Amino acid sequence: MKLVTAVIKPHKWEDVRVALEGVGVTGMTVSEVSGYGRQKGHTEVYRGAEYDIALVPKIRIEIAVNDADVTPVVEAIVTSAASGRIGDGKVWVSPLESVVRVRTGDKDDAAL
C-alpha cells in the first residue's frame, strides 16, 4: 500500500477530482493549505499598493491506494493539475505500513 500526497493550485481541484474519479478513486482527504516553493510567494497590487504574499493558497490531497493503483493515480493528478506554470504543485508517494477502518476494524487492503 502507498500514500499518494499531492499539493496543487486551488483552481485545478475540480479537474483533478474528475480525473481521480475516472481512474476509480473512491475516497480521499482534501485540505486547504498554504505554502511556498522556490519563489517564496509572490507580489500583488491592491488599491494601488504593492504587497508581498509569503504563503500561497494550495489544495493538499491524500489518497491511500494499493501498489498496483499508484501509477494511474499519479498520472491522473499530474495531467489534470498541470498548467505549465511555476507553482503547479508536487506529488509524492510514501509507503503505507497499515490502514484500519474505524467503523468496522477492517485492516490494510480490506480497509482501502
Coordinates of N, CA and C in Angstrom, one line a residue:
M1 N 0.8 -1.2 0.0 CA 0.0 0.0 0.0 C 0.9 1.2 0.0
K2 N 0.4 2.3 -0.6 CA 1.1 3.6 -0.7 C 0.1 4.7 -0.3
L3 N 0.7 5.8 0.2 CA 0.0 7.0 0.4 C 0.5 8.0 -0.7
V4 N -0.5 8.4 -1.5 CA -0.2 9.4 -2.6 C -0.6 10.8 -2.0
T5 N 0.3 11.7 -2.0 CA 0.0 13.0 -1.5 C 0.3 14.0 -2.6
A6 N -0.6 14.9 -2.8 CA -0.4 15.9 -3.9 C -0.8 17.3 -3.3
V7 N 0.0 18.3 -3.8 CA -0.3 19.7 -3.4 C -0.5 20.4 -4.8
I8 N -1.7 21.0 -5.0 CA -2.0 21.6 -6.3 C -2.6 23.0 -6.1
K9 N -2.7 23.7 -7.2 CA -3.4 25.0 -7.2 C -4.9 24.8 -7.0
P10 N -5.5 25.7 -6.2 CA -6.9 25.5 -5.9 C -7.8 25.5 -7.1
H11 N -7.5 26.3 -8.1 CA -8.4 26.3 -9.3 C -8.4 25.1 -10.1
K12 N -7.4 24.2 -9.9 CA -7.3 22.9 -10.6 C -8.0 21.8 -9.8
W13 N -8.5 22.0 -8.6 CA -9.1 21.0 -7.8 C -10.2 20.2 -8.5
E14 N -11.1 20.9 -9.2 CA -12.3 20.2 -9.8 C -11.8 19.3 -10.9
D15 N -10.8 19.7 -11.7 CA -10.2 18.9 -12.8 C -9.6 17.6 -12.2
V16 N -8.8 17.8 -11.1 CA -8.2 16.7 -10.5 C -9.2 15.7 -9.9
R17 N -10.2 16.2 -9.3 CA -11.3 15.4 -8.7 C -11.9 14.5 -9.8
V18 N -12.2 15.1 -10.9 CA -12.9 14.4 -12.0 C -11.9 13.3 -12.5
A19 N -10.6 13.7 -12.7 CA -9.7 12.7 -13.2 C -9.5 11.5 -12.2
L20 N -9.5 11.8 -11.0 CA -9.3 10.7 -10.0 C -10.5 9.8 -10.0
E21 N -11.7 10.4 -10.1 CA -12.9 9.5 -10.2 C -12.8 8.7 -11.4
G22 N -12.2 9.2 -12.5 CA -12.1 8.5 -13.7 C -11.2 7.2 -13.6
V23 N -10.2 7.3 -12.7 CA -9.3 6.1 -12.6 C -9.8 5.2 -11.4
G24 N -11.0 5.5 -10.8 CA -11.5 4.6 -9.8 C -11.3 5.0 -8.4
V25 N -10.8 6.2 -8.1 CA -10.5 6.6 -6.7 C -11.9 6.8 -6.1
T26 N -12.1 6.2 -4.9 CA -13.4 6.3 -4.3 C -13.4 7.1 -3.0
G27 N -12.2 7.3 -2.5 CA -12.0 8.1 -1.2 C -10.7 8.8 -1.2
M28 N -10.8 10.0 -0.6 CA -9.5 10.8 -0.4 C -9.8 11.8 0.7
T29 N -8.7 12.4 1.2 CA -8.8 13.5 2.1 C -8.3 14.8 1.4
V30 N -9.0 15.9 1.5 CA -8.6 17.1 0.9 C -8.6 18.2 1.9
S31 N -7.5 19.0 1.9 CA -7.3 20.1 2.9 C -6.9 21.3 2.1
E32 N -7.3 22.5 2.7 CA -6.8 23.8 2.2 C -5.6 24.1 3.0
V33 N -4.5 24.3 2.3 CA -3.2 24.6 3.0 C -2.6 25.8 2.3
S34 N -1.5 26.3 2.9 CA -0.7 27.4 2.4 C 0.8 27.0 2.4
G35 N 1.5 27.6 1.5 CA 3.0 27.3 1.5 C 3.6 28.1 0.4
Y36 N 4.9 27.8 0.2 CA 5.6 28.4 -0.9 C 6.7 27.5 -1.4
G37 N 7.2 27.7 -2.6 CA 8.3 27.0 -3.1 C 9.5 27.8 -3.4
R38 N 10.1 27.6 -4.5 CA 11.4 28.4 -4.8 C 11.2 29.9 -4.9
Q39 N 10.0 30.3 -5.3 CA 9.8 31.8 -5.5 C 9.5 32.5 -4.2
K40 N 9.3 31.7 -3.1 CA 9.0 32.3 -1.8 C 7.8 33.3 -1.8
G41 N 6.7 32.8 -2.5 CA 5.5 33.6 -2.5 C 5.5 34.5 -3.8
H42 N 4.7 35.6 -3.8 CA 4.6 36.5 -4.9 C 4.1 37.9 -4.5
T43 N 4.2 38.8 -5.4 CA 3.8 40.2 -5.1 C 2.4 40.5 -5.8
E44 N 1.5 41.2 -5.1 CA 0.3 41.6 -5.7 C 0.0 43.1 -5.5
V45 N -0.9 43.7 -6.2 CA -1.2 45.1 -6.1 C -2.7 45.2 -5.6
Y46 N -2.9 45.9 -4.5 CA -4.3 46.1 -4.0 C -4.5 47.6 -3.8
R47 N -5.5 48.2 -4.5 CA -5.8 49.6 -4.3 C -4.5 50.4 -4.5
G48 N -3.7 50.1 -5.5 CA -2.5 50.8 -5.8 C -1.3 50.6 -5.0
A49 N -1.5 49.8 -3.9 CA -0.3 49.5 -3.0 C 0.2 48.0 -3.4
E50 N 1.5 47.9 -3.5 CA 2.1 46.6 -3.7 C 2.4 45.9 -2.4
Y51 N 2.1 44.7 -2.3 CA 2.5 43.9 -1.1 C 2.9 42.5 -1.4
D52 N 3.7 41.9 -0.5 CA 4.1 40.5 -0.7 C 3.2 39.5 -0.1
I53 N 3.0 38.4 -0.8 CA 2.2 37.3 -0.3 C 3.2 36.2 -0.1
A54 N 3.5 35.9 1.2 CA 4.5 34.9 1.5 C 4.0 33.5 1.4
L55 N 2.8 33.3 1.8 CA 2.2 31.9 1.7 C 1.1 31.9 0.7
V56 N 1.3 31.0 -0.3 CA 0.3 30.9 -1.4 C -0.7 29.8 -1.1
P57 N -2.0 30.0 -1.3 CA -3.0 29.0 -1.0 C -2.9 27.8 -2.0
K58 N -3.0 26.6 -1.4 CA -2.9 25.4 -2.2 C -4.0 24.4 -1.7
I59 N -4.2 23.3 -2.4 CA -5.0 22.2 -2.0 C -4.1 21.0 -1.8
R60 N -4.3 20.3 -0.7 CA -3.5 19.1 -0.4 C -4.4 17.9 -0.5
I61 N -4.1 16.9 -1.3 CA -4.9 15.7 -1.5 C -4.1 14.5 -1.0
E62 N -4.7 13.7 -0.2 CA -4.1 12.4 0.3 C -5.0 11.2 0.0
I63 N -4.4 10.2 -0.7 CA -5.1 9.1 -1.1 C -4.3 7.8 -0.8
A64 N -4.9 6.9 0.0 CA -4.3 5.6 0.2 C -4.7 4.6 -0.9
V65 N -3.7 4.0 -1.5 CA -4.0 3.1 -2.7 C -3.2 1.9 -2.6
N66 N -3.7 0.8 -3.3 CA -2.9 -0.4 -3.5 C -1.7 -0.1 -4.4
D67 N -0.7 -0.9 -4.2 CA 0.5 -0.7 -5.0 C 0.2 -0.6 -6.5
A68 N -0.7 -1.5 -7.0 CA -1.0 -1.5 -8.4 C -1.7 -0.2 -9.0
D69 N -2.3 0.5 -8.1 CA -3.0 1.7 -8.5 C -2.2 3.0 -8.4
V70 N -1.0 2.9 -8.0 CA -0.2 4.1 -7.8 C 0.0 4.9 -9.1
T71 N 0.5 4.2 -10.1 CA 0.8 4.9 -11.4 C -0.4 5.6 -12.0
P72 N -1.5 4.9 -12.2 CA -2.7 5.6 -12.8 C -3.1 6.8 -11.9
V73 N -3.1 6.7 -10.6 CA -3.5 7.8 -9.7 C -2.5 9.0 -9.9
V74 N -1.2 8.7 -9.9 CA -0.3 9.8 -10.0 C -0.4 10.5 -11.4
E75 N -0.5 9.7 -12.4 CA -0.7 10.2 -13.8 C -2.0 11.1 -13.9
A76 N -3.0 10.6 -13.3 CA -4.3 11.4 -13.3 C -4.1 12.8 -12.7
I77 N -3.4 12.8 -11.5 CA -3.2 14.1 -10.8 C -2.3 15.0 -11.7
V78 N -1.2 14.4 -12.2 CA -0.2 15.3 -12.9 C -0.8 15.8 -14.2
T79 N -1.5 15.0 -14.9 CA -2.1 15.5 -16.2 C -3.2 16.5 -16.0
S80 N -4.0 16.3 -15.0 CA -5.1 17.2 -14.8 C -4.7 18.5 -14.0
A81 N -3.6 18.5 -13.2 CA -3.2 19.7 -12.5 C -2.2 20.6 -13.2
A82 N -1.6 20.0 -14.3 CA -0.6 20.8 -14.9 C -1.1 22.0 -15.7
S83 N -0.5 23.1 -15.6 CA -0.9 24.3 -16.4 C 0.3 24.8 -17.1
G84 N 1.5 24.2 -16.8 CA 2.7 24.6 -17.4 C 3.4 25.9 -16.8
R85 N 2.9 26.3 -15.7 CA 3.4 27.5 -15.0 C 4.1 27.1 -13.7
I86 N 4.9 27.9 -13.2 CA 5.5 27.7 -11.9 C 4.5 27.6 -10.8
G87 N 4.6 26.7 -9.9 CA 3.7 26.6 -8.8 C 2.5 25.6 -9.0
D88 N 2.6 24.8 -10.1 CA 1.6 23.8 -10.4 C 1.4 22.8 -9.2
G89 N 2.5 22.5 -8.5 CA 2.4 21.6 -7.4 C 3.4 20.5 -7.4
K90 N 3.2 19.5 -6.5 CA 4.0 18.4 -6.4 C 3.2 17.2 -6.0
V91 N 3.7 16.0 -6.4 CA 3.0 14.7 -6.0 C 4.1 13.8 -5.4
W92 N 3.9 13.2 -4.3 CA 4.9 12.3 -3.7 C 4.1 11.1 -3.2
V93 N 4.9 9.9 -3.3 CA 4.4 8.6 -2.9 C 5.2 8.1 -1.7
S94 N 4.5 7.7 -0.7 CA 5.1 7.2 0.6 C 4.6 5.8 0.9
P95 N 5.5 5.0 1.4 CA 5.0 3.6 1.8 C 4.0 3.8 3.0
L96 N 3.0 2.9 2.9 CA 1.9 3.0 4.0 C 2.0 1.6 4.7
E97 N 2.3 1.7 5.9 CA 2.6 0.4 6.7 C 1.3 -0.3 7.0
S98 N 0.2 0.5 7.5 CA -1.0 -0.1 7.9 C -2.2 0.8 7.8
V99 N -3.4 0.3 7.5 CA -4.6 1.1 7.5 C -5.6 0.4 8.3
V100 N -6.4 1.1 9.1 CA -7.5 0.5 9.8 C -8.8 1.3 9.6
R101 N -9.9 0.7 9.1 CA -11.1 1.4 9.0 C -11.8 1.4 10.4
V102 N -12.0 2.6 10.9 CA -12.5 2.8 12.3 C -13.9 2.1 12.5
R103 N -14.8 2.3 11.6 CA -16.1 1.8 11.7 C -16.2 0.3 11.9
T104 N -15.4 -0.5 11.1 CA -15.5 -1.9 11.0 C -14.3 -2.7 11.6
G105 N -13.2 -2.0 11.7 CA -12.0 -2.6 12.2 C -11.2 -3.3 11.1
D106 N -11.7 -3.2 9.8 CA -11.0 -3.8 8.7 C -9.6 -3.3 8.6
K107 N -8.7 -4.1 8.2 CA -7.3 -3.7 8.2 C -6.7 -3.9 6.8
D108 N -5.7 -3.0 6.5 CA -4.9 -3.0 5.4 C -5.7 -3.0 4.1
D109 N -5.5 -3.9 3.2 CA -6.2 -3.9 1.9 C -7.7 -3.9 2.0
A110 N -8.2 -4.6 3.0 CA -9.7 -4.6 3.2 C -10.2 -3.2 3.7
A111 N -9.3 -2.4 4.2 CA -9.7 -1.1 4.7 C -9.7 0.0 3.6
L112 N -9.0 -0.4 2.5 CA -9.0 0.6 1.4 C -10.3 0.5 0.6

